[in-house]
Short mmCIF file of C-alpha atoms in Angstrom, two decimals:
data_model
loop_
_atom_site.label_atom_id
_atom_site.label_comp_id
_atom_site.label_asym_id
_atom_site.label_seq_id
_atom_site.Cartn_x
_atom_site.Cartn_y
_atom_site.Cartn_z
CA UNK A 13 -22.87 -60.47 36.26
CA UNK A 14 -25.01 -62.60 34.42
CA UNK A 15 -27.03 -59.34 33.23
CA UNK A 16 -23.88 -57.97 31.94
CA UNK A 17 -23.05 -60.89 29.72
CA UNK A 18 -26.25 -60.82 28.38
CA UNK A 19 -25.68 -57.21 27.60
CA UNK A 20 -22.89 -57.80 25.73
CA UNK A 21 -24.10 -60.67 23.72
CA UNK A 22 -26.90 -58.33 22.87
CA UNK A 23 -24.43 -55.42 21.81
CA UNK A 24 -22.49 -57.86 20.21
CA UNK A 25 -25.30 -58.87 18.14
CA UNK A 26 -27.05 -55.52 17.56
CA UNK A 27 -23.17 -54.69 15.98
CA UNK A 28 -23.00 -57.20 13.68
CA UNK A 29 -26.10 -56.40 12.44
CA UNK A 30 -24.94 -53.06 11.67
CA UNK A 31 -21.68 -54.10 10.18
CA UNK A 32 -23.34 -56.53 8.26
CA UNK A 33 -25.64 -53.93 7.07
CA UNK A 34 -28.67 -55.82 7.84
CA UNK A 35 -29.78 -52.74 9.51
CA UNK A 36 -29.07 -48.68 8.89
CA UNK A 37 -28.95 -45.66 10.84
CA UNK A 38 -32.89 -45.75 10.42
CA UNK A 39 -33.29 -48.39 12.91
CA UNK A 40 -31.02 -46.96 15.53
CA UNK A 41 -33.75 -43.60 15.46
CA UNK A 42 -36.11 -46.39 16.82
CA UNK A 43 -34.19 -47.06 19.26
CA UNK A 44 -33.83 -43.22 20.13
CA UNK A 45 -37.28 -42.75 20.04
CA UNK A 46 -37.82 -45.69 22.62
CA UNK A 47 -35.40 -43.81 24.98
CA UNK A 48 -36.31 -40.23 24.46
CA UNK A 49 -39.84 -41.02 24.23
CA UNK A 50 -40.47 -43.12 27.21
CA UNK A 51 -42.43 -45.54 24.97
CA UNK A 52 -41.05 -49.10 26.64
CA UNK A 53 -41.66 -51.66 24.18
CA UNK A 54 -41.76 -49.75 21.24
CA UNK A 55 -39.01 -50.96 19.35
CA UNK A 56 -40.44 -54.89 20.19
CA UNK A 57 -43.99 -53.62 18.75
CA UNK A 58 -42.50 -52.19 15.65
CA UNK A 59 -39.78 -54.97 14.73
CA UNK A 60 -42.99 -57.29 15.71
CA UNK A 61 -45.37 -55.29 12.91
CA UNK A 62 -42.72 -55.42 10.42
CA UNK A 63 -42.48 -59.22 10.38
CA UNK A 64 -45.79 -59.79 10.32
CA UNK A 65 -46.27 -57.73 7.68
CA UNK A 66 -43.38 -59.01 5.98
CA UNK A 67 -44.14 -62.58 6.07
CA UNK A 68 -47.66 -61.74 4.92
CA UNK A 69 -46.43 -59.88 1.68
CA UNK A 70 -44.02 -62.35 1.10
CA UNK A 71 -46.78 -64.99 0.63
CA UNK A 72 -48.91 -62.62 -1.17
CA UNK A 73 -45.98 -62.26 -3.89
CA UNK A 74 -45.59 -65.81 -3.99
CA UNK A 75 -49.23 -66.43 -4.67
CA UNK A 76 -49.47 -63.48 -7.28
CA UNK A 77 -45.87 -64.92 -9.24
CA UNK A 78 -47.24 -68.85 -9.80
CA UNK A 79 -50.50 -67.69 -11.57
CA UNK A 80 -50.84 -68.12 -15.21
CA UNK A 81 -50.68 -64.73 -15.92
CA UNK A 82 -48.79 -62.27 -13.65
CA UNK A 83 -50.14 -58.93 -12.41
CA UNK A 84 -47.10 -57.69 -12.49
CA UNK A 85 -49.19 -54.18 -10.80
CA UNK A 86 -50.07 -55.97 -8.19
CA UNK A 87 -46.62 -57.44 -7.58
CA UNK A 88 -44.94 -53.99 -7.30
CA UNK A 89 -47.33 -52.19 -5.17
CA UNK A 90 -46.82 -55.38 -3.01
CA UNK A 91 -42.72 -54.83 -3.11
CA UNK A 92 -43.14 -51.26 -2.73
CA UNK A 93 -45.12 -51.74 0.76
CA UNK A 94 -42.72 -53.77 1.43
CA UNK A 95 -39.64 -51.45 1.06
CA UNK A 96 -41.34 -48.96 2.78
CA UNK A 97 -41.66 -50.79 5.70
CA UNK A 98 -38.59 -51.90 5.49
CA UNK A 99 -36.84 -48.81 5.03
CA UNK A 100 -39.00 -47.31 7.95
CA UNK A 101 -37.76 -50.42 10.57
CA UNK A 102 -33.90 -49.57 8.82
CA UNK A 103 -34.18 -53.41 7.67
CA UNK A 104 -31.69 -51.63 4.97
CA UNK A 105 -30.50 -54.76 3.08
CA UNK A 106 -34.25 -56.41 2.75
CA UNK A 107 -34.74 -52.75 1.64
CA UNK A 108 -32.11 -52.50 -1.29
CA UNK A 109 -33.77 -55.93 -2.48
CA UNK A 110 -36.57 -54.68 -3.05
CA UNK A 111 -35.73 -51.79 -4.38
CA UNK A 112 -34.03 -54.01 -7.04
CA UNK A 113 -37.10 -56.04 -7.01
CA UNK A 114 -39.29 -53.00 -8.03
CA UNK A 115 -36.97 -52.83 -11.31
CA UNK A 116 -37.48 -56.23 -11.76
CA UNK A 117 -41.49 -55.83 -12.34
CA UNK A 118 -40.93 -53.00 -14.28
CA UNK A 119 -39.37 -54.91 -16.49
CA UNK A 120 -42.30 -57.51 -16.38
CA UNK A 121 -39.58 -60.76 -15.95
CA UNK A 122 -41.17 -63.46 -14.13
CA UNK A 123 -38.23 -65.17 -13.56
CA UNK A 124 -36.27 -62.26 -12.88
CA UNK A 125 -39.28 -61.54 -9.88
CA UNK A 126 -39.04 -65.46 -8.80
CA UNK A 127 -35.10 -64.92 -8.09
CA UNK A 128 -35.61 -61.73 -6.11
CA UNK A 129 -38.88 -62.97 -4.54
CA UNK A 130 -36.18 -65.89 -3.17
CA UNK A 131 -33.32 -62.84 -1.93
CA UNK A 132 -36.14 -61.29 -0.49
CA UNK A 133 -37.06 -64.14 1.23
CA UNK A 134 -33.97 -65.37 2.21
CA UNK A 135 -32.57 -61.90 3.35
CA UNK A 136 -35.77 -61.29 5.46
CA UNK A 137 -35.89 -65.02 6.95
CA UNK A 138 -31.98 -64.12 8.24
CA UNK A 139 -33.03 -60.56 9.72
CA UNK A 140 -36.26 -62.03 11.19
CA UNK A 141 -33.80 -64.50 12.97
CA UNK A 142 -31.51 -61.75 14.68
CA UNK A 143 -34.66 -59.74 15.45
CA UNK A 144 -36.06 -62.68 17.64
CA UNK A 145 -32.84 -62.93 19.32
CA UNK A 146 -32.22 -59.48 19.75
CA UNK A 147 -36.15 -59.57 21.55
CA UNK A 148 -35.09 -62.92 23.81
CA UNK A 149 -32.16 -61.23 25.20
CA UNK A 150 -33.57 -57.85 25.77
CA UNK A 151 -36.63 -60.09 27.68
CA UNK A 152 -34.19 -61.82 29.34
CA UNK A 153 -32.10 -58.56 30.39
CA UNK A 154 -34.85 -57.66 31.71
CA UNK A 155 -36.22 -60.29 33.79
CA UNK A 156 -32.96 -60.95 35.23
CA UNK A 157 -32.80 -60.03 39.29
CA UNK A 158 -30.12 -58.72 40.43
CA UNK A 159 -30.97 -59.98 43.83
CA UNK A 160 -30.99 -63.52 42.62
CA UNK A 161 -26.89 -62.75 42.86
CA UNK B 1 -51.40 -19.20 30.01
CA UNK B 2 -52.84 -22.90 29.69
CA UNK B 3 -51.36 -24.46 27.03
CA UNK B 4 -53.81 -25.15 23.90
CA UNK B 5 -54.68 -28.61 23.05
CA UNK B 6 -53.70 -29.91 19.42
CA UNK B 7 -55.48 -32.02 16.94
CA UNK B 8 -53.53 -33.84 14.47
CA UNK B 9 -55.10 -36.25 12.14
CA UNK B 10 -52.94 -38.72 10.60
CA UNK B 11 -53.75 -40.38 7.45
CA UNK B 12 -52.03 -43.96 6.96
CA UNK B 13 -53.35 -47.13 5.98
CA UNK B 14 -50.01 -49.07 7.34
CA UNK B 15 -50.22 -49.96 10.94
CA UNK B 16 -46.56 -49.86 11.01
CA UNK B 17 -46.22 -46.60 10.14
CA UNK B 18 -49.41 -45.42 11.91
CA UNK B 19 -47.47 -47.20 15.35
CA UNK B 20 -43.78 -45.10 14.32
CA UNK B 21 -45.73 -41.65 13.11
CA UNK B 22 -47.56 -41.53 16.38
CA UNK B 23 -44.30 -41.54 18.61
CA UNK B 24 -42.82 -39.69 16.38
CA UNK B 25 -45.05 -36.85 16.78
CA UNK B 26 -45.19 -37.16 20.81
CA UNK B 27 -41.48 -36.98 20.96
CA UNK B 28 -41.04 -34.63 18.98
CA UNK B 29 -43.58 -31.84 20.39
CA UNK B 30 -43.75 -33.55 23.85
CA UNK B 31 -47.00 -34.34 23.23
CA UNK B 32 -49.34 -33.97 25.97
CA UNK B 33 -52.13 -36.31 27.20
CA UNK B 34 -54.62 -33.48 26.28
CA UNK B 35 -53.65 -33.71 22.51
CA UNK B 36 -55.41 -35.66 20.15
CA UNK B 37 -53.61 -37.89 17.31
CA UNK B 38 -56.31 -39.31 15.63
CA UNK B 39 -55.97 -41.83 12.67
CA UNK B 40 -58.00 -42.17 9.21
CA UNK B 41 -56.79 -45.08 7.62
CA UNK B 42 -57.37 -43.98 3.93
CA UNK B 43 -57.97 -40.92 2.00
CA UNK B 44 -62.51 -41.78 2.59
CA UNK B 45 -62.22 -42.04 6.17
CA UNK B 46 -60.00 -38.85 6.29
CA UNK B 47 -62.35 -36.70 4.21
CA UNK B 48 -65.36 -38.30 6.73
CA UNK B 49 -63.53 -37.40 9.32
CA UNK B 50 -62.47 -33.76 8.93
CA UNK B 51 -66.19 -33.11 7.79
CA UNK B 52 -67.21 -34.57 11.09
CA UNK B 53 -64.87 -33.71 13.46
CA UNK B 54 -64.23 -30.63 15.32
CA UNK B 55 -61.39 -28.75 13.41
CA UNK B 56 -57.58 -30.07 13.24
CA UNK B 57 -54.61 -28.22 13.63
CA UNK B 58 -52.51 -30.42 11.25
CA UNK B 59 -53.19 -33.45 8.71
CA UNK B 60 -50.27 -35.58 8.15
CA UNK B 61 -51.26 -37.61 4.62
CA UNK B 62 -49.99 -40.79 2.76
CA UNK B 63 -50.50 -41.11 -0.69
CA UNK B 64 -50.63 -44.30 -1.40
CA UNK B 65 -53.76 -46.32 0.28
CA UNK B 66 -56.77 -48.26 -0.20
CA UNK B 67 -60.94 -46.84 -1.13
CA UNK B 68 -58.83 -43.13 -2.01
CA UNK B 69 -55.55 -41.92 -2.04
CA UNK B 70 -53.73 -39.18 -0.57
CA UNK B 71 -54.11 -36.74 -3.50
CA UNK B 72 -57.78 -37.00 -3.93
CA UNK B 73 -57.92 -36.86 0.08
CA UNK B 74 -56.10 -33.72 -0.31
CA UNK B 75 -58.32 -32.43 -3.05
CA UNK B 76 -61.71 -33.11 -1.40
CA UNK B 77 -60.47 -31.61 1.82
CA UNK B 78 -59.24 -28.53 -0.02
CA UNK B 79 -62.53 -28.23 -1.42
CA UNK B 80 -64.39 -28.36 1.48
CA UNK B 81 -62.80 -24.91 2.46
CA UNK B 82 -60.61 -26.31 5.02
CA UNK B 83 -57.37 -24.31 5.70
CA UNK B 84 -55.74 -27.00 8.22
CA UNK B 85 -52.32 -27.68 7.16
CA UNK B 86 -51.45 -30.75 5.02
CA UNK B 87 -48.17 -32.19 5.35
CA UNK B 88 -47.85 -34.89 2.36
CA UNK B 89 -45.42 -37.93 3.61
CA UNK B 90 -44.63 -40.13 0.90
CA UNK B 91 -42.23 -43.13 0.02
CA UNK B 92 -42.52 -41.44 -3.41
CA UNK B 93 -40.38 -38.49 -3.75
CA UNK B 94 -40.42 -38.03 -7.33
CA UNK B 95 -41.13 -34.44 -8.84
CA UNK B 96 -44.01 -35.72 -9.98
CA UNK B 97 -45.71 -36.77 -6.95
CA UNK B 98 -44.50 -33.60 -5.03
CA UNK B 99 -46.13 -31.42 -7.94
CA UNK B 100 -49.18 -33.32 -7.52
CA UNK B 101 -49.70 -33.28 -4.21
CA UNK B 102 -48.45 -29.53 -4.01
CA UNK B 103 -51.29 -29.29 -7.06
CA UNK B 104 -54.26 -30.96 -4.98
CA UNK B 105 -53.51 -28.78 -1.82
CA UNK B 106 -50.57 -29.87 0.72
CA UNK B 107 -48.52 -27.46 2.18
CA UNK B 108 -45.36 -29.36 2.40
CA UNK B 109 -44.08 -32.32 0.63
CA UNK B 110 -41.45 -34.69 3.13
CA UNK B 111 -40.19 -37.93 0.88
CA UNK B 112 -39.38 -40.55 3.37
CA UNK B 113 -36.45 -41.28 1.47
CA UNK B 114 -33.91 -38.32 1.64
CA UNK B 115 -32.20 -38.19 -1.43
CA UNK B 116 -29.18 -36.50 0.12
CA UNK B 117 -28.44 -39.68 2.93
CA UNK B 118 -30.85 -41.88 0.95
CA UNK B 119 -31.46 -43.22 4.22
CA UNK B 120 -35.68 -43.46 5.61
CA UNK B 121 -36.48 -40.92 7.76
CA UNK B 122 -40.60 -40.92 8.04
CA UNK B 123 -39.64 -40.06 11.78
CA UNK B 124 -37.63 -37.20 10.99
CA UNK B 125 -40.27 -36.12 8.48
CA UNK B 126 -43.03 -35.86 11.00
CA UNK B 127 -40.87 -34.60 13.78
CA UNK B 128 -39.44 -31.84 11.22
CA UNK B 129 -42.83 -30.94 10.22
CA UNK B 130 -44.82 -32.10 13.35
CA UNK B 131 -42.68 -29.89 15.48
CA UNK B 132 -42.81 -26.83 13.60
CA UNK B 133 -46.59 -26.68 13.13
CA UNK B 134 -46.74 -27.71 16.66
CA UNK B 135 -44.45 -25.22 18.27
CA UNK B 136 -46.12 -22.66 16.72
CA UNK B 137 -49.57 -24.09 17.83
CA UNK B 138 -48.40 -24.11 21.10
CA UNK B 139 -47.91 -20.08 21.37
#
């Protein structure tokens, strides 16, 4: 029973994050390909890659946006690895940001790039969080023994 | 009839995508243990590698990486006489970068951005592309 519940906390959550549009249709083909595939883990690896990565360029942006004199080339090939990753996890709305973002360099604005560095930020930090949990409950689905009953 | 192996070389500097490409391509062809997927993680290495290796059936290329990009990649491999298909898959989908890539060699052009759903679908793309190249392998 107590595997069930923690089923449906995890469907529950997985929903929201749809509905919420944190995530797309993208990320559900993960999902598919973890199934159909017979790759166990896959999704964990990927959502795992994608955070590191995103945390990493995150700071990298930061660094490049308090120097004197902004590469603003160096900012947008950083966004645009960004999106891509993004948009290949479906982390859709971290996605759209940058996407937004990218404009935002084009336009050479450092403040306009310090505002959507802190979206970015702030909309990755909040998926991050719901990955983490969505990892935790699928661990502890799981680990859980029937038998235990 | 045994079934022949298949050699696919994919060119990504992005471990992420490297990670999603190569399930990708073994669920979409039901890859076998026998088939190789090997990896070149920019447009140098690539080049290296199809000079040095025995021949590949397919070469699925990024454009954008580090030390040489997908277009030159495509142009030196061209170059070298090598027929091996080239599928280009690209976060840019502009005309421009499909005309260039088309330009320097590829065969086919899949944006990972659909502009009809405008959803990401770099698994589709290789899958779509994998699949046919590898079905026909395959006979």
């Amino acid at each position: 029973m107590a595997a069930a519940a923690l089923r449906e906390q995890l469907n529950a959550l997985l929903s929201s994050m749809f509905s919420q549009g944190l995530v797309d249709e993208q990320f559900q083909q993960l999902q598919m390909l973890q199934d159909e595939g017979g790759t166990p883990g896959f999704v964990a690896e990927v959502v795992t890659l994608f955070c590191d990565d995103a945390e990493r360029i995150i700071a990298e942006i930061a660094t490049l946006l308090e120097q004197p004199i902004v590469n603003f080339d160096k900012v947008d090939a950083y966004v645009h690895q960004l999106k891509g990753s993004s948009a290949s996890v479906g982390a859709q709305k971290v996605k759209f940001t940058c996407m937004q973002f990218r404009q935002l360099c084009q336009e050479k604005s450092r403040d306009g790039c310090l505002m959507a560095l802190a979206v970015v930020r702030n909309d990755f930090y909040d998926l991050r969080n719901k990955f983490q949990t969505m990892l935790q409950l699928e661990q502890q689905i799981l680990a859980y023994d029937p038998k235990q009953q | 009839m045994a079934r022949k192996m298949i050699r696919v070389l994919l060119v990504e500097d992005e471990e992420i995508h490297r990670v999603m490409a190569r399930a990708a391509v073994k669920a979409a062809a039901g890859a076998e243990d026998d088939d190789v997927l090997d990896v070149a993680e920019n447009g140098a290495a690539a080049v290296r590698r199809v000079r040095e290796v025995a021949p590949y059936d397919l070469i699925l290329m990024d454009r954008q990486m580090p030390v040489m990009d997908g277009h030159e990649a495509t142009r030196r491999i061209r170059a070298m006489g090598v027929t091996t298909p080239i599928v280009a898959v690209s976060s840019d989908g502009l005309p421009a970068d499909v005309e260039a890539f088309i330009g320097a060699g590829a065969d086919h052009f899949t944006p990972k951005v659909s502009q009809a759903t405008r959803q990401c679908r770099p698994c589709d793309a290789c899958m779509r592309h994998g699949q046919q190249y590898m079905i026909d392998l395959c006979k």
